[in-house]
Short mmCIF file of C-alpha atoms and ligand atoms in Angstrom, two decimals:
data_model
loop_
_atom_site.label_atom_id
_atom_site.label_comp_id
_atom_site.label_asym_id
_atom_site.label_seq_id
_atom_site.Cartn_x
_atom_site.Cartn_y
_atom_site.Cartn_z
CA MET A 1 3.70 4.85 -18.37
CA TYR A 2 3.20 2.40 -15.42
CA GLN A 3 2.22 -1.23 -15.90
CA LEU A 4 0.79 -2.48 -12.96
CA PHE A 5 0.37 -6.54 -12.35
CA TYR A 6 -2.63 -6.40 -9.76
CA TRP A 7 -5.47 -8.45 -8.06
CA PRO A 8 -7.93 -6.11 -6.05
CA THR A 9 -6.42 -7.40 -2.43
CA PRO A 10 -5.12 -4.94 0.49
CA ASN A 11 -1.49 -5.25 -1.48
CA GLY A 12 -2.82 -4.39 -4.75
CA HIS A 13 -5.09 -1.73 -3.57
CA LYS A 14 -1.95 0.05 -1.97
CA ILE A 15 -0.33 0.59 -5.25
CA THR A 16 -3.62 2.08 -7.18
CA LEU A 17 -4.43 4.18 -4.61
CA ALA A 18 -1.18 5.67 -4.80
CA LEU A 19 -0.96 6.01 -8.58
CA GLU A 20 -4.41 7.48 -8.70
CA GLU A 21 -3.44 10.13 -5.76
CA MET A 22 -0.69 11.08 -7.66
CA GLY A 23 -2.43 11.14 -11.00
CA LEU A 24 0.10 8.83 -13.26
CA PRO A 25 -0.88 6.86 -16.22
CA TYR A 26 -1.14 3.02 -16.15
CA THR A 27 -2.50 0.22 -17.12
CA LEU A 28 -3.98 -2.97 -15.10
CA GLN A 29 -2.41 -6.40 -15.82
CA PRO A 30 -4.84 -8.83 -13.64
CA VAL A 31 -2.78 -11.39 -11.70
CA ASP A 32 -5.62 -13.92 -10.41
CA ILE A 33 -4.38 -15.26 -7.66
CA GLY A 34 -6.99 -18.05 -7.19
CA ARG A 35 -6.40 -19.26 -10.53
CA GLY A 36 -2.66 -19.01 -9.87
CA ASP A 37 -1.52 -16.84 -12.09
CA GLN A 38 1.55 -15.60 -9.64
CA PHE A 39 3.43 -18.81 -10.07
CA ASP A 40 3.48 -18.55 -14.11
CA PRO A 41 7.23 -18.55 -14.99
CA ASP A 42 6.67 -15.10 -17.07
CA TYR A 43 5.62 -13.38 -13.84
CA LEU A 44 7.72 -15.44 -11.73
CA ARG A 45 10.94 -13.28 -13.68
CA LEU A 46 8.81 -9.95 -12.38
CA SER A 47 8.40 -11.03 -8.94
CA PRO A 48 10.34 -14.13 -8.20
CA SER A 49 8.44 -14.85 -4.89
CA GLY A 50 5.42 -15.13 -6.63
CA LYS A 51 3.40 -12.48 -4.94
CA MET A 52 1.25 -9.80 -6.20
CA PRO A 53 1.78 -6.59 -7.03
CA ALA A 54 4.38 -6.30 -9.35
CA LEU A 55 5.25 -2.78 -11.34
CA ILE A 56 6.74 -2.04 -14.76
CA ASP A 57 8.05 1.50 -15.18
CA SER A 58 8.25 1.60 -19.04
CA ALA A 59 10.31 5.02 -18.91
CA PRO A 60 12.18 5.44 -16.16
CA ALA A 61 13.96 8.81 -15.04
CA ASP A 62 16.83 8.20 -16.21
CA GLY A 63 15.95 7.04 -19.81
CA GLN A 64 17.26 3.82 -19.36
CA ALA A 65 15.60 0.59 -20.30
CA PRO A 66 12.29 -0.54 -18.72
CA LEU A 67 12.63 -1.70 -14.84
CA SER A 68 10.52 -3.96 -12.79
CA LEU A 69 10.42 -4.17 -9.15
CA PHE A 70 7.99 -6.35 -6.70
CA GLU A 71 7.22 -6.02 -3.20
CA SER A 72 4.59 -3.06 -2.43
CA GLY A 73 6.71 -1.38 0.07
CA ALA A 74 9.17 -1.18 -2.71
CA ILE A 75 6.66 -0.06 -5.29
CA LEU A 76 5.35 2.78 -2.88
CA LEU A 77 8.64 4.06 -2.07
CA TYR A 78 9.86 4.05 -5.70
CA LEU A 79 6.93 6.19 -6.83
CA ALA A 80 6.99 8.23 -4.27
CA GLN A 81 10.33 9.31 -4.37
CA ARG A 82 10.63 9.12 -8.08
CA HIS A 83 7.42 12.04 -8.24
CA GLN A 84 8.29 13.86 -4.87
CA GLN A 85 4.41 13.03 -4.17
CA LEU A 86 2.75 11.33 -0.62
CA TRP A 87 6.46 11.85 0.24
CA PRO A 88 6.94 14.67 3.32
CA SER A 89 9.84 17.14 2.52
CA ALA A 90 10.58 17.57 5.95
CA PRO A 91 13.10 14.94 6.97
CA ALA A 92 12.02 14.68 10.41
CA GLU A 93 8.47 13.58 8.82
CA GLN A 94 10.53 11.05 5.84
CA VAL A 95 11.85 9.30 8.65
CA GLN A 96 8.16 8.84 10.39
CA CYS A 97 6.79 7.85 6.67
CA LEU A 98 9.64 5.33 6.61
CA SER A 99 8.85 4.07 9.99
CA TRP A 100 5.40 3.65 9.75
CA LEU A 101 5.87 2.15 5.76
CA PHE A 102 7.65 -0.57 7.50
CA TRP A 103 5.43 -1.48 10.29
CA GLN A 104 3.08 -2.22 7.73
CA VAL A 105 4.85 -4.11 5.41
CA SER A 106 6.59 -6.58 8.38
CA ALA A 107 3.61 -6.14 11.25
CA PHE A 108 0.22 -4.66 10.42
CA GLY A 109 -0.58 -6.41 7.05
CA PRO A 110 1.32 -10.18 7.84
CA MET A 111 -0.60 -10.25 11.22
CA CYS A 112 -4.37 -9.13 9.91
CA GLY A 113 -3.04 -11.38 6.95
CA GLN A 114 -2.78 -14.89 9.26
CA ASN A 115 -5.73 -13.24 11.56
CA ALA A 116 -8.05 -13.64 8.34
CA HIS A 117 -6.44 -17.08 7.32
CA PHE A 118 -7.20 -18.75 10.28
CA ARG A 119 -10.90 -17.11 10.79
CA ARG A 120 -11.68 -17.23 7.35
CA TYR A 121 -9.74 -20.18 5.55
CA ALA A 122 -8.10 -23.15 7.83
CA PRO A 123 -9.92 -26.09 6.82
CA MET A 124 -10.41 -26.90 10.89
CA PRO A 125 -10.78 -25.06 13.77
CA VAL A 126 -7.52 -23.92 15.33
CA PRO A 127 -8.36 -21.93 18.49
CA TYR A 128 -4.69 -21.14 19.68
CA ALA A 129 -3.59 -19.56 16.18
CA GLN A 130 -7.28 -17.75 15.97
CA GLU A 131 -6.50 -16.47 19.37
CA ARG A 132 -3.22 -15.11 19.12
CA TYR A 133 -3.65 -13.95 15.76
CA ALA A 134 -6.70 -12.06 16.98
CA ARG A 135 -4.84 -10.69 19.82
CA GLU A 136 -1.95 -9.23 17.96
CA VAL A 137 -4.06 -7.28 15.22
CA ARG A 138 -6.33 -6.23 18.34
CA ARG A 139 -2.96 -4.94 19.61
CA LEU A 140 -1.99 -3.25 16.34
CA TYR A 141 -5.23 -1.73 15.76
CA GLY A 142 -4.62 0.40 19.58
CA VAL A 143 -1.15 1.33 17.87
CA LEU A 144 -2.43 2.70 15.30
CA ASP A 145 -5.30 4.56 17.28
CA THR A 146 -2.86 5.80 19.83
CA ARG A 147 -0.49 7.32 16.87
CA LEU A 148 -3.62 8.75 15.20
CA GLN A 149 -4.99 10.28 18.42
CA GLN A 150 -1.29 12.16 18.18
CA GLN A 151 -0.95 12.82 14.80
CA HIS A 152 -3.67 13.82 11.65
CA PHE A 153 -1.81 11.32 9.75
CA LEU A 154 0.81 9.04 10.30
CA ALA A 155 4.31 10.78 9.05
CA GLY A 156 1.91 14.54 9.85
CA SER A 157 1.54 15.02 6.37
CA TYR A 158 -0.34 12.47 4.02
CA SER A 159 2.02 10.15 2.71
CA ILE A 160 2.38 6.45 1.34
CA ALA A 161 2.62 5.40 4.88
CA ASP A 162 -1.12 6.21 4.97
CA ILE A 163 -1.66 4.92 1.78
CA ALA A 164 0.08 1.43 2.75
CA CYS A 165 -1.93 0.89 5.81
CA HIS A 166 -5.63 2.13 4.83
CA PRO A 167 -6.63 -0.75 2.42
CA TRP A 168 -6.01 -3.15 5.50
CA VAL A 169 -8.32 -1.22 7.69
CA HIS A 170 -10.84 -1.38 4.35
CA CYS A 171 -11.10 -4.97 5.31
CA HIS A 172 -11.52 -4.28 9.03
CA GLN A 173 -14.49 -6.81 9.17
CA PRO A 174 -13.35 -9.60 8.21
CA GLN A 175 -10.54 -9.44 10.80
CA GLY A 176 -13.34 -9.04 13.48
CA ILE A 177 -12.66 -5.55 14.31
CA ASP A 178 -14.93 -2.88 15.25
CA LEU A 179 -13.83 0.57 14.65
CA ALA A 180 -15.65 1.99 17.01
CA ASP A 181 -13.27 0.73 19.27
CA PHE A 182 -10.72 2.32 17.43
CA PRO A 183 -11.91 6.10 17.17
CA ALA A 184 -8.78 7.99 15.66
CA VAL A 185 -8.65 5.30 13.25
CA ALA A 186 -12.09 5.02 12.16
CA ARG A 187 -11.71 9.31 12.12
CA TRP A 188 -8.47 8.55 9.76
CA PHE A 189 -10.37 5.75 7.67
CA ALA A 190 -13.23 7.83 6.89
CA GLU A 191 -11.07 10.89 5.91
CA ILE A 192 -9.00 9.16 3.15
CA GLY A 193 -11.80 6.95 2.04
CA ALA A 194 -13.48 10.25 1.03
CA ARG A 195 -10.75 11.70 -1.40
CA PRO A 196 -12.16 11.03 -5.03
CA ALA A 197 -8.67 9.40 -6.02
CA VAL A 198 -8.99 6.70 -3.22
CA GLN A 199 -12.37 5.88 -4.45
CA ARG A 200 -11.33 5.61 -8.14
CA ALA A 201 -8.80 3.02 -7.06
CA TYR A 202 -11.03 1.04 -5.27
CA GLN A 203 -13.48 1.02 -8.08
CA ARG A 204 -10.13 -0.43 -10.38
CA GLY A 205 -10.77 -3.49 -8.72
CA GLU A 206 -14.18 -4.27 -9.28
CA GLY A 207 -15.50 -6.52 -11.40
CA LEU A 208 -12.51 -8.40 -11.74
CA GLY A 209 -14.09 -11.04 -9.21
CA GLY A 210 -11.34 -10.63 -6.40
CA ASP A 211 -13.85 -11.46 -3.72
CA LEU A 212 -11.81 -14.42 -1.96
CA ALA A 213 -14.47 -14.66 0.57
CA GLN A 214 -16.02 -17.92 -1.21
CA LEU A 215 -12.74 -20.04 -2.67
CA SER A 216 -13.13 -22.66 -4.65
CA GLY A 217 -11.89 -25.65 -3.97
CA ASP A 218 -9.09 -25.46 -6.49
CA ALA A 219 -8.32 -22.08 -5.88
CA TRP A 220 -7.70 -22.95 -2.09
CA ARG A 221 -5.37 -25.89 -3.02
CA ARG A 222 -3.02 -23.02 -4.87
CA LEU A 223 -3.52 -20.74 -2.42
CA PHE A 224 -2.55 -22.56 0.50
CA ALA A 225 -1.40 -26.62 0.09
CA ASN A 226 -0.03 -27.77 -3.58
CA GLU A 227 1.47 -24.54 -5.00
CA GLY A 228 1.66 -21.72 -2.36
CA LEU A 229 1.11 -20.98 1.38
CA ALA A 230 -0.22 -17.28 0.85
CA LEU A 231 1.31 -15.94 4.29
CA GLU A 232 -0.07 -12.61 4.01
CA CYS A 233 -2.90 -12.70 1.94
CA PRO A 234 -5.46 -12.77 0.80
CA LEU A 235 -8.35 -11.11 2.53
N1 GSH B 301 5.03 -8.59 1.28
C1 GSH B 301 4.30 -9.00 -0.16
C2 GSH B 301 3.01 -9.18 -0.07
C3 GSH B 301 2.20 -9.62 -1.06
C4 GSH B 301 1.30 -10.85 -0.89
O1 GSH B 301 1.32 -11.77 0.02
N2 GSH B 301 0.30 -10.75 -1.83
C5 GSH B 301 -0.78 -11.87 -1.78
C6 GSH B 301 -1.91 -10.78 -2.46
S1 GSH B 301 -2.44 -9.53 -1.39
C7 GSH B 301 -0.14 -12.62 -2.87
O2 GSH B 301 0.22 -12.59 -3.67
N3 GSH B 301 -0.60 -14.34 -2.81
C8 GSH B 301 -0.82 -15.16 -4.05
C9 GSH B 301 0.22 -16.52 -3.16
O3 GSH B 301 0.32 -15.96 -1.97
O4 GSH B 301 0.28 -17.44 -3.39
C10 GSH B 301 3.74 -7.24 -0.64
O5 GSH B 301 3.87 -6.73 0.20
O6 GSH B 301 3.81 -6.77 -2.02
#
């Protein structure tokens, strides 16, 4: 049984997508990042950098004590390797899966997050930053599109690499991206989005109040000023 510390943002969706696709039992523990739950000392023991998601595996494979982990990429890799799902069997595809997973966590996610920050949350217009991140995000969508013209899925077969990227494309509109400009991404996005497990995963977050489009002043300060710098998310 898994306990997922979660809020309905792209990094949270990655893990519900994986758990639903793998058919694993889990409970959701909301971490309201607008309210500052990520800074709670108990939560910081699970996720020392004060970010969501985090996961507890109460019954690890070795039968030892429950273990916890943080960082969405580490969680995806742990689940994929433990359950041998969404993880290619061929070594050549595993290498591709790792490459695209790390590309997502180190480039695509953070740059989309910065782009959204300067488009939606900066307290004053910052044209240099807005143009810089908009240009980089567009370039990264081009990288994704080129890959998906060559391969049906990022690592050949459907994998945690696709799961990691999908929630960020899910919020392409606030990033100022028109998927008509990236037809291979649009094809891939629609196909994965039609999967019942993926639809269930996105629905799990509905009703939690995670729409951060309208941040209250207090939530803005918690995320971007006094306590945190929310460098990657929210969107
Ligand atoms: N690299 C981390 C990033 C996690 C992250 O930035 N999470 C955001 C929500 S999507 C968060 O917790 N923001 C709250 C804050 O920064 O205070 C991961 O992939 O798990």
